[in-house]
Tab-separated table of C-alpha atoms in Angstrom:
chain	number	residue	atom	x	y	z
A	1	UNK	CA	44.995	-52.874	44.320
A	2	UNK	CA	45.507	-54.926	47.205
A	3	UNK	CA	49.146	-53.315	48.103
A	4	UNK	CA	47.197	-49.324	47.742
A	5	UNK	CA	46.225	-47.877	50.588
A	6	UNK	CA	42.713	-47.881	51.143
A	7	UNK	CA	41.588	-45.129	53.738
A	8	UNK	CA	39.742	-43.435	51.567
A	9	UNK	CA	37.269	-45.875	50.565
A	10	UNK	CA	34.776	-44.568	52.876
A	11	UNK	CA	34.613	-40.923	51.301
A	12	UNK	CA	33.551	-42.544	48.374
A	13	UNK	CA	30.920	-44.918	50.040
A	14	UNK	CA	29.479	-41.569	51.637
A	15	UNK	CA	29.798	-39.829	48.452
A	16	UNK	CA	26.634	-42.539	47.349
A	17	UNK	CA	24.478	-42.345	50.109
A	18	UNK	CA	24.525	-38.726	50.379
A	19	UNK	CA	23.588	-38.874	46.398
A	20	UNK	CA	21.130	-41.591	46.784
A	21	UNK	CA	19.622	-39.432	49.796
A	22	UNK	CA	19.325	-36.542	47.516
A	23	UNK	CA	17.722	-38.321	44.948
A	24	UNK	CA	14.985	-39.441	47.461
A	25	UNK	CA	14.866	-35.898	49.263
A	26	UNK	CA	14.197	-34.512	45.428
A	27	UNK	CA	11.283	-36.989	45.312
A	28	UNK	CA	9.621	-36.150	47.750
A	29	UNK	CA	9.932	-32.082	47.430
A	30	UNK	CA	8.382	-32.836	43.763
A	31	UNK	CA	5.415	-34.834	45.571
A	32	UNK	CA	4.845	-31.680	48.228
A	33	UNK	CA	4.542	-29.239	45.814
A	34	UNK	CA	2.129	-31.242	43.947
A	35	UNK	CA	-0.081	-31.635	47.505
A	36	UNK	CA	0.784	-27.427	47.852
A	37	UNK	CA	-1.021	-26.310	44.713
A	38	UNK	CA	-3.933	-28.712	45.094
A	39	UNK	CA	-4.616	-27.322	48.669
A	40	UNK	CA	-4.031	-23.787	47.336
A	41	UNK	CA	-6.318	-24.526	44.709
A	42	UNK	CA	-9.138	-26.078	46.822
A	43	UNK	CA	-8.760	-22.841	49.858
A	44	UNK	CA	-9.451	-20.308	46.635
A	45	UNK	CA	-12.123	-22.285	45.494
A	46	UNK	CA	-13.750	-22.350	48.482
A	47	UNK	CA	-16.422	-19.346	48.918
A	48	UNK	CA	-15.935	-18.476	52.729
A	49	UNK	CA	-16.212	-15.106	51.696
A	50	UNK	CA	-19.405	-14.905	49.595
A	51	UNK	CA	-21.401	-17.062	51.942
A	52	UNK	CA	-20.514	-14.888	54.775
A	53	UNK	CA	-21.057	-11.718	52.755
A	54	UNK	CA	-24.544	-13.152	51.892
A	55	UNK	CA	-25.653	-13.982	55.341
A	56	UNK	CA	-24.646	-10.547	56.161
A	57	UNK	CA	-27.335	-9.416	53.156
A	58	UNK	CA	-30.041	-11.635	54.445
A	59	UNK	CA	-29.487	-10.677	58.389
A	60	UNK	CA	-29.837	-7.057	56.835
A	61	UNK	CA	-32.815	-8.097	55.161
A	62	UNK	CA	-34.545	-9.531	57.998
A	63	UNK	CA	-33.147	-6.343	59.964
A	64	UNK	CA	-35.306	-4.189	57.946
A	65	UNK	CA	-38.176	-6.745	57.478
A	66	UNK	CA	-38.661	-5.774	60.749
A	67	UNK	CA	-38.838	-2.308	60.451
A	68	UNK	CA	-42.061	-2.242	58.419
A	69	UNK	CA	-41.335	-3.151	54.568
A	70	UNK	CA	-44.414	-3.770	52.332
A	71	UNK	CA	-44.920	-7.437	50.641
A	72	UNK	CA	-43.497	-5.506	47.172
A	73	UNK	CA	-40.364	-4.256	48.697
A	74	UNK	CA	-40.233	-7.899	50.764
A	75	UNK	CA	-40.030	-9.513	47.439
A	76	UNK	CA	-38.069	-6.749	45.397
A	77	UNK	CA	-35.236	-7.492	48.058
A	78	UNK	CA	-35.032	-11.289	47.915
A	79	UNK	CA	-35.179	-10.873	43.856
A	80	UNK	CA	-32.278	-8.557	44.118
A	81	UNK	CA	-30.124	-10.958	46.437
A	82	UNK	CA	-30.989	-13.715	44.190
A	83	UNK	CA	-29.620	-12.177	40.840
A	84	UNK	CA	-27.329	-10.416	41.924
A	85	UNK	CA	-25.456	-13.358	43.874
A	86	UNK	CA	-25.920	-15.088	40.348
A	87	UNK	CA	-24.717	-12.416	38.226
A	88	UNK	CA	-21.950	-11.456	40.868
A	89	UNK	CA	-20.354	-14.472	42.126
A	90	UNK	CA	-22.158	-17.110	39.658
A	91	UNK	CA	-24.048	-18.608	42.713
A	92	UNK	CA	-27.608	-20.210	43.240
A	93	UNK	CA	-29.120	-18.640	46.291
A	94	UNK	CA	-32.582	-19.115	47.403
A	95	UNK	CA	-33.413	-18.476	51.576
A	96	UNK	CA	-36.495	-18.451	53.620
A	97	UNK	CA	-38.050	-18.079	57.021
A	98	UNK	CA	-40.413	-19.296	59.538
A	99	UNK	CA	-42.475	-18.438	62.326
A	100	UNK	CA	-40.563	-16.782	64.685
A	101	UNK	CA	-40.174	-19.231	67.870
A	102	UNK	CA	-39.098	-19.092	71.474
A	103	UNK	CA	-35.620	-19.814	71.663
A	104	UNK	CA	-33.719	-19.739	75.360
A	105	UNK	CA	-36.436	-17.152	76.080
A	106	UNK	CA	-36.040	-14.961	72.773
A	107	UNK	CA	-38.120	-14.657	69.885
A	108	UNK	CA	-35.887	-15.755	66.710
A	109	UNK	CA	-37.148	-16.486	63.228
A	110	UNK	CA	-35.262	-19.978	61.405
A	111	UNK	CA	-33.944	-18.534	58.139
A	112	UNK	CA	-32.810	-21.574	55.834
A	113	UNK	CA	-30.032	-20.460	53.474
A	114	UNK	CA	-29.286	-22.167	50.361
A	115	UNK	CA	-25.876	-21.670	48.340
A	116	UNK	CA	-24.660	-23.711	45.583
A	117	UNK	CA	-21.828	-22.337	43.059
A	118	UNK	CA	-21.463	-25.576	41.168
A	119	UNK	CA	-18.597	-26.221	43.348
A	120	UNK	CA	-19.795	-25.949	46.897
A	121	UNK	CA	-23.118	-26.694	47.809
A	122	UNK	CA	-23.819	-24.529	51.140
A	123	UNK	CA	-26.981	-25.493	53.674
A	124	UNK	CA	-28.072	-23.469	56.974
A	125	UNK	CA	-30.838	-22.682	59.367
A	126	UNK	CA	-29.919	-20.293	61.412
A	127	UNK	CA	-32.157	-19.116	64.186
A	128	UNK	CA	-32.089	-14.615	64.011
B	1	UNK	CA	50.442	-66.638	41.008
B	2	UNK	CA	50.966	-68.927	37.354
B	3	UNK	CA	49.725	-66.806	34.710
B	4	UNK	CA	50.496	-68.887	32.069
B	5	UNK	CA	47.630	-68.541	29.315
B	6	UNK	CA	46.774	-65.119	30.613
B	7	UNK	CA	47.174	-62.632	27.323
B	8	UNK	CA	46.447	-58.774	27.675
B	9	UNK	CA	45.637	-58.761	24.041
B	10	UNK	CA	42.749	-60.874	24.830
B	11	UNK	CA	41.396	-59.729	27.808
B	12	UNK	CA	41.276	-56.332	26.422
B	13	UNK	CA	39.467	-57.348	23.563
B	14	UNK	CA	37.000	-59.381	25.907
B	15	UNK	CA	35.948	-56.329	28.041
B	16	UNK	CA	36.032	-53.959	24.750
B	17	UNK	CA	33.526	-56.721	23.294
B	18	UNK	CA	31.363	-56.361	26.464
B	19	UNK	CA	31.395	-52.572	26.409
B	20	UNK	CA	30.246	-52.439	22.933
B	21	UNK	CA	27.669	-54.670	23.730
B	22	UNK	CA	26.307	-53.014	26.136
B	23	UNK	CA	26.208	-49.466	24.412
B	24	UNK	CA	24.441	-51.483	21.565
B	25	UNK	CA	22.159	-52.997	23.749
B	26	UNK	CA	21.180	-49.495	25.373
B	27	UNK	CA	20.821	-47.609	22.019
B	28	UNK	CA	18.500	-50.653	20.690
B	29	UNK	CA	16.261	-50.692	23.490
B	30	UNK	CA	17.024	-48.191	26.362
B	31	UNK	CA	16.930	-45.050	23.835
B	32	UNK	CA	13.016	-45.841	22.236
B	33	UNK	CA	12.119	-46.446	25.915
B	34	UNK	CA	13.823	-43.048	27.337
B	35	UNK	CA	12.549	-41.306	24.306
B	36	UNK	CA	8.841	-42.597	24.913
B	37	UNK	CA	9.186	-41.673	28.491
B	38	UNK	CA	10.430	-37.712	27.710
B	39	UNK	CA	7.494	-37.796	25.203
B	40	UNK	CA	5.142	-38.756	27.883
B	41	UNK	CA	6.791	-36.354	30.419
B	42	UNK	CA	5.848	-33.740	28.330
B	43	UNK	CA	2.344	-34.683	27.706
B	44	UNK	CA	1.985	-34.400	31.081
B	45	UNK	CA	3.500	-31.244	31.968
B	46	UNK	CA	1.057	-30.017	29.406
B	47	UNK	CA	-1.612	-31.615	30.614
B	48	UNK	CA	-0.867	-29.989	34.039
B	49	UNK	CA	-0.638	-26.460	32.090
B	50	UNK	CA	-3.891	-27.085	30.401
B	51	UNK	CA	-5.247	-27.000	34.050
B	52	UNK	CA	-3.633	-24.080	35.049
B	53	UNK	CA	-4.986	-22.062	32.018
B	54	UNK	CA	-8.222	-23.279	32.667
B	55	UNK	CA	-7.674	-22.162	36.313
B	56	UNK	CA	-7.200	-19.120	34.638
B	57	UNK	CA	-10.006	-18.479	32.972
B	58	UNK	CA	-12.295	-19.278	35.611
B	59	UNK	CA	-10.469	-16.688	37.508
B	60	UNK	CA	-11.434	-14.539	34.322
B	61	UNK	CA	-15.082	-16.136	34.530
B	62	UNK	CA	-16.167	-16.388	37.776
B	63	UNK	CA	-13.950	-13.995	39.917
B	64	UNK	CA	-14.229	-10.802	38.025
B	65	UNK	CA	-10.575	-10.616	37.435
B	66	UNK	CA	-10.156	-8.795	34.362
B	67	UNK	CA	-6.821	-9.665	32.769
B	68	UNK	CA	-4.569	-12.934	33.217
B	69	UNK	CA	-0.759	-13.575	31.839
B	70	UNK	CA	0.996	-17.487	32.400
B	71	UNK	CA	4.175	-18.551	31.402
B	72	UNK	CA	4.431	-22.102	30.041
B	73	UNK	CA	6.555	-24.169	28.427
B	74	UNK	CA	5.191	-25.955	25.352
B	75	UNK	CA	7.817	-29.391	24.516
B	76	UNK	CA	7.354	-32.295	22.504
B	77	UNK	CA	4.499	-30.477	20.648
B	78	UNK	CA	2.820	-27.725	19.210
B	79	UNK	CA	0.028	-25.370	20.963
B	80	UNK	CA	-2.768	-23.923	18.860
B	81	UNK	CA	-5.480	-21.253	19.408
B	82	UNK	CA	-8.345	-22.104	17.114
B	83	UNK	CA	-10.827	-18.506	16.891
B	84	UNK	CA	-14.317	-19.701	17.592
B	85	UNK	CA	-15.573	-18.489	14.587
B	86	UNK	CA	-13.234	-21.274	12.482
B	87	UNK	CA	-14.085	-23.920	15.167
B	88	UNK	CA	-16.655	-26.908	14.845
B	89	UNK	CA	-17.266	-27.494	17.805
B	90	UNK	CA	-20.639	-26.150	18.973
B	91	UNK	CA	-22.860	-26.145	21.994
B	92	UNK	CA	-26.746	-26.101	21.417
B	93	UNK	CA	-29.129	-25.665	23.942
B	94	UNK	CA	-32.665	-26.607	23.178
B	95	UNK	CA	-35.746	-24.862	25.464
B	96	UNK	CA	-38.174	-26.805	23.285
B	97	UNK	CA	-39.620	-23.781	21.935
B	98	UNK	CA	-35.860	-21.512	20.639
B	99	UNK	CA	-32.569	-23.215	19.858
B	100	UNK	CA	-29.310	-21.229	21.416
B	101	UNK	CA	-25.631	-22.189	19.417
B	102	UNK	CA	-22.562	-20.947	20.586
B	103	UNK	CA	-19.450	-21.719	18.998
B	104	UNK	CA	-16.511	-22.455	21.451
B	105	UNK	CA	-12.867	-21.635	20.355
B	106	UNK	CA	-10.258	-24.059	21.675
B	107	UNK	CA	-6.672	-24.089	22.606
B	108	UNK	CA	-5.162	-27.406	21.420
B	109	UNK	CA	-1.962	-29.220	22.296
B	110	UNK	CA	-0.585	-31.827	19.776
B	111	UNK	CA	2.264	-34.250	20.783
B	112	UNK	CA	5.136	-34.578	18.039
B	113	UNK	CA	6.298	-37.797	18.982
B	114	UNK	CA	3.335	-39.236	20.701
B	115	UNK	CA	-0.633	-39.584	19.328
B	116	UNK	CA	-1.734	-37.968	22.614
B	117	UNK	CA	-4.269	-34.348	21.850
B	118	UNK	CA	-5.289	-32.396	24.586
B	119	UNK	CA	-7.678	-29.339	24.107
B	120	UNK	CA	-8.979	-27.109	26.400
B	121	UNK	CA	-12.418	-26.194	24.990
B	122	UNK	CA	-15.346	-24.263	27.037
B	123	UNK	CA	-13.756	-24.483	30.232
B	124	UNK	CA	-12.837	-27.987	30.061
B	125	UNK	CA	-9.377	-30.023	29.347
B	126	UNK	CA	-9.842	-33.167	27.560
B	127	UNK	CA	-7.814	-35.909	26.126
B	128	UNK	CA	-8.232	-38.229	23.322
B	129	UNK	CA	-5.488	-40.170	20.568
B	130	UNK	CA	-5.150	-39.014	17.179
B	131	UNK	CA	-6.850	-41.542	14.848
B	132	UNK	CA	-9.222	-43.387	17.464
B	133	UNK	CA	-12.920	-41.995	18.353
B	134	UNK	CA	-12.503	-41.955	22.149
B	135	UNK	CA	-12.077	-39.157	24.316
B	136	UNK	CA	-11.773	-38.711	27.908
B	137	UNK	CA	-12.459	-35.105	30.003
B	138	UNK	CA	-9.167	-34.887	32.792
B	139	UNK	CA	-10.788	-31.404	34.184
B	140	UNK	CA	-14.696	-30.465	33.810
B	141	UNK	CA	-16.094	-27.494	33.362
B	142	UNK	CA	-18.312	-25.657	36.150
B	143	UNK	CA	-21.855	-26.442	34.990
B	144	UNK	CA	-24.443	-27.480	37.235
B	145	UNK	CA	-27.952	-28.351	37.832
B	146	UNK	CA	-29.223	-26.931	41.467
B	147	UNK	CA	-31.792	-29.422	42.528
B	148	UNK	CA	-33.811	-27.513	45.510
B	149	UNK	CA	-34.187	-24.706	43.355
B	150	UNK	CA	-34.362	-26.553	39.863
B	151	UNK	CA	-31.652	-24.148	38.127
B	152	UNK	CA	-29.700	-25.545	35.582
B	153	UNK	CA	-26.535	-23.182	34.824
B	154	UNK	CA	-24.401	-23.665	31.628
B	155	UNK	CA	-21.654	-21.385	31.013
B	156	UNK	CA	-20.269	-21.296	27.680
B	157	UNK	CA	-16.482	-19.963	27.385
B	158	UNK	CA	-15.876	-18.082	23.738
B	159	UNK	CA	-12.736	-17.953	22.965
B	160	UNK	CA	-11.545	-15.388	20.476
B	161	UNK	CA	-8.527	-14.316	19.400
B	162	UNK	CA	-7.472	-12.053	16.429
B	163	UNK	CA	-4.620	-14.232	14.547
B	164	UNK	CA	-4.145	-17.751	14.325
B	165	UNK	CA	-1.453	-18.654	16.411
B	166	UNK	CA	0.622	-21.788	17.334
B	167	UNK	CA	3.405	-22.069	19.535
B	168	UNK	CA	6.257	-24.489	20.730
B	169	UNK	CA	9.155	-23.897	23.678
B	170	UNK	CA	8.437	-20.975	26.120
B	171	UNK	CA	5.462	-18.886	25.985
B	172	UNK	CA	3.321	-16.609	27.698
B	173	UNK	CA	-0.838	-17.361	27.542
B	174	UNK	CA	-1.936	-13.239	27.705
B	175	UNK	CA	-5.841	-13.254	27.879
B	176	UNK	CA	-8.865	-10.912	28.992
B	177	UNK	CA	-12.548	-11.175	29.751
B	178	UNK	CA	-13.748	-8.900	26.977
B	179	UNK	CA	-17.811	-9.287	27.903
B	180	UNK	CA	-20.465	-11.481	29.499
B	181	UNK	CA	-23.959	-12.138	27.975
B	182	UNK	CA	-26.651	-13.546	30.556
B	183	UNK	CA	-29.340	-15.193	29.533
B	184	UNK	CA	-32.345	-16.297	31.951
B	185	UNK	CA	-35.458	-18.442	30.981
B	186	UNK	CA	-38.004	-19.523	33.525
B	187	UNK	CA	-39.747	-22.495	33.877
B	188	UNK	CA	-38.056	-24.170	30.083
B	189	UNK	CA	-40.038	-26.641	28.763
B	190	UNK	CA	-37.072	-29.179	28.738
B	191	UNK	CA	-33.525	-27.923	28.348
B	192	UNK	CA	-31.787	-30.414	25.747
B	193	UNK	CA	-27.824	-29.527	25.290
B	194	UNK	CA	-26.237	-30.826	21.712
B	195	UNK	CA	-22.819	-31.296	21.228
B	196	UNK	CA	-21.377	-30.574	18.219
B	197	UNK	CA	-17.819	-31.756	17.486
B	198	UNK	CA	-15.208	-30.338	15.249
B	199	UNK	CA	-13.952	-32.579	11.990
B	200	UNK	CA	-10.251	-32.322	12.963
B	201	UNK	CA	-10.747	-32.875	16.893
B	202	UNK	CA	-13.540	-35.389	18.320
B	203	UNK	CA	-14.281	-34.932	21.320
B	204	UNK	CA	-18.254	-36.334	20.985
B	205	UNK	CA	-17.168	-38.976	23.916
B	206	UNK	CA	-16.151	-37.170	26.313
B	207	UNK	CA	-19.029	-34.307	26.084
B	208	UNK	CA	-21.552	-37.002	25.999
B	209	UNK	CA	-20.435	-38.611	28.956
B	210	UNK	CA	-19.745	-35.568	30.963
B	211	UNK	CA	-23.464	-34.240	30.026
B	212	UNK	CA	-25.046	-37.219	30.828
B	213	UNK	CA	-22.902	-37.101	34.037
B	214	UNK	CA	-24.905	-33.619	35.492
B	215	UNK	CA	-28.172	-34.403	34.500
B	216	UNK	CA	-29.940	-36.067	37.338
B	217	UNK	CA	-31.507	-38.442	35.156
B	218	UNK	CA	-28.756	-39.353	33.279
B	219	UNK	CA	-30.379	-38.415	30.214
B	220	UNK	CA	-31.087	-35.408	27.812
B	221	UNK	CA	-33.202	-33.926	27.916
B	222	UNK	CA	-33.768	-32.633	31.114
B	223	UNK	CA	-37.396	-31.844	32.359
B	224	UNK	CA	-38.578	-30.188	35.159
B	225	UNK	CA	-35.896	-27.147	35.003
B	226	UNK	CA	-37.453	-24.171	36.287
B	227	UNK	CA	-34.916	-21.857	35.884
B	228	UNK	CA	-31.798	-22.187	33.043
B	229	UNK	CA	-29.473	-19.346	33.247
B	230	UNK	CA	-26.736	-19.504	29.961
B	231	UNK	CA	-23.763	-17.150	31.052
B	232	UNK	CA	-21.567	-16.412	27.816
B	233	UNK	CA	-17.893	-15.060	28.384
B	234	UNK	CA	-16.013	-13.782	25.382
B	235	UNK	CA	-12.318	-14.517	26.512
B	236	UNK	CA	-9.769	-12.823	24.203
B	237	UNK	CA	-5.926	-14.275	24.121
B	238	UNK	CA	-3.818	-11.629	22.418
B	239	UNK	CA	-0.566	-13.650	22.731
B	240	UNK	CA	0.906	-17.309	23.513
């Protein structure tokens, strides 16, 4: 050995870090797709879109609470959100309302919104 | 340099002696380990598939998606679909004046090499050892007890299917929400949930644990539930 010519050694010594590199680079693609599909998982799981689409219900409701419904219809509305938010999107509603106060100079009522889907559990009072 | 007392003959037998040594060495102990670590490997992988069925039936469930197809790979074991009808395992839920059963179906994974069972049963994956009592849940299922508005919601996954079926390599899970059954009862006098476990699979541990887990007491049964809602959903797998 010691007569060969030895240029070429370090093609050879590259050759292993570039494998030992790819070994580590292969690591830590496996551990980001891991983190991917857990953070998928927790955006889909997340109801943005049925919390929103039940605010929208209940602003409507208060919109037409306004315009003169009877105590029957009052209730037959909230009964209607409630089940069908349960049989719909599996979800626990309940909301209610309170005087309706000065706010800034306007009138708004505090309607407290309750959400739970056994996943997220979903609090408000929002002043309409 | 003197090489006097330097013999091929023997150094080649020297470094032959160590090479053989060494394979022996490997195939005594580095095979049983590598073997036990590609068995666990694939208990894994199938525990991670387990999830991602379950993921897909609570897309069935709970998202009104009516039909659901995944490709898996089944290794190092076999997967079973048990019919609920010819499965022990049972749910009851008590009112205190009527008594509910529903039978759950399950899909179970049994390791070849390994002890290791994992089933996924009524919306939840669980783990336990062939031939020891325990049991452990690695993904629950979406029950819950509401406490501002005291609802307590069990849903109950049936699992149906119209052959027995067992599978191991590649597959494909093909399943479909066939129908949901509601039931609502107000103000319960106290809602006590059984668990039933099947001979062949015991998975008593882990249901106790998990139900003791959601009620707020930390005991059955649970009293002042005003509203139970059971939500029953027939899921149908035509193919794995």
């Amino acid at each position: 050995m010691a007569c060969m010519n030895e240029d070429g050694q370090w093609i050879v010594l590259m050759g292993l870090l570039t494998a030992l590199a790819l070994f580590f680079l292969a690591l830590i693609i496996n551990q980001s797709a891991l983190v991917g599909q857990t953070t998928a998982e927790g955006v889909l799981e997340f109801p943005k879109n049925d919390i929103r689409d039940l605010r929208l219900e209940i602003f409507d409701y208060y919109d037409s609470y306004e315009g003169g419904l009877t105590p029957l219809e009052q209730q037959h509305y909230v009964e209607d959100i409630v089940r069908i938010s349960l049989e719909r999107k599996n979800a626990v509603v309940y909301f209610w309302d309170g005087p309706q106060q000065d706010v800034s100079g306007r009138m708004l009522r505090p309607i407290t919104i309750h959400y739970n889907n056994g996943v997220t559990e979903y609090d408000e009072t929002v002043y309409y | 340099m003197n090489e006097r007392a330097v013999s091929e003959a023997i150094g080649f037998v020297l470094i032959l002696g160590i090479v053989i040594s060494g394979i022996g060495l490997v195939t005594l102990y580095g095979y049983p380990v590598l073997i036990k670590e590609q068995s666990n490997t694939d208990v894994k992988n199938m525990e991670r598939a387990m999830i991602v069925i379950q993921n897909d039936m609570k897309s069935l469930c709970y998202k009104n998606v009516p039909y659901k197809e995944t490709s898996l790979q089944v290794s190092g074991g076999t997967l079973e679909v048990v019919n609920s009808t010819s499965y022990g395992g049972l749910i009851n839920v008590s009112t205190g004046t009527e008594s509910l059963n529903y039978s759950v179906g399950a899909l179970i994974y049994r390791s070849d090499r390994g002890t290791e069972v994992i089933t996924l049963e009524n919306g939840a994956v669980m783990t336990r050892q062939e031939g020891s009592t325990g049991s452990a849940m690695l993904a629950e299922p979406r029950w819950f007890y509401d406490a501002p508005t005291g609802t307590f919601v069990i849903y109950i996954m049936n699992i149906t299917t119209d052959d027995l079926m067992a599978k191991s390599g590649m597959g494909a899970v093909r399943m479909s929400l066939e129908n949901v059954d509601t039931q609502v009862r107000t103000s319960p006098a106290a809602v006590t949930v059984t668990y039933t476990t099947d001979g062949d699979n015991n998975l008593s541990v882990a249901w106790d644990n998990y139900l003791t887990g959601i009620s707020p007491s930390g005991t059955f049964p649970l009293t002042g539930v005003s509203k139970l809602v059971i939500k029953e959903y027939r899921i149908k797998i035509y193919d794995i």
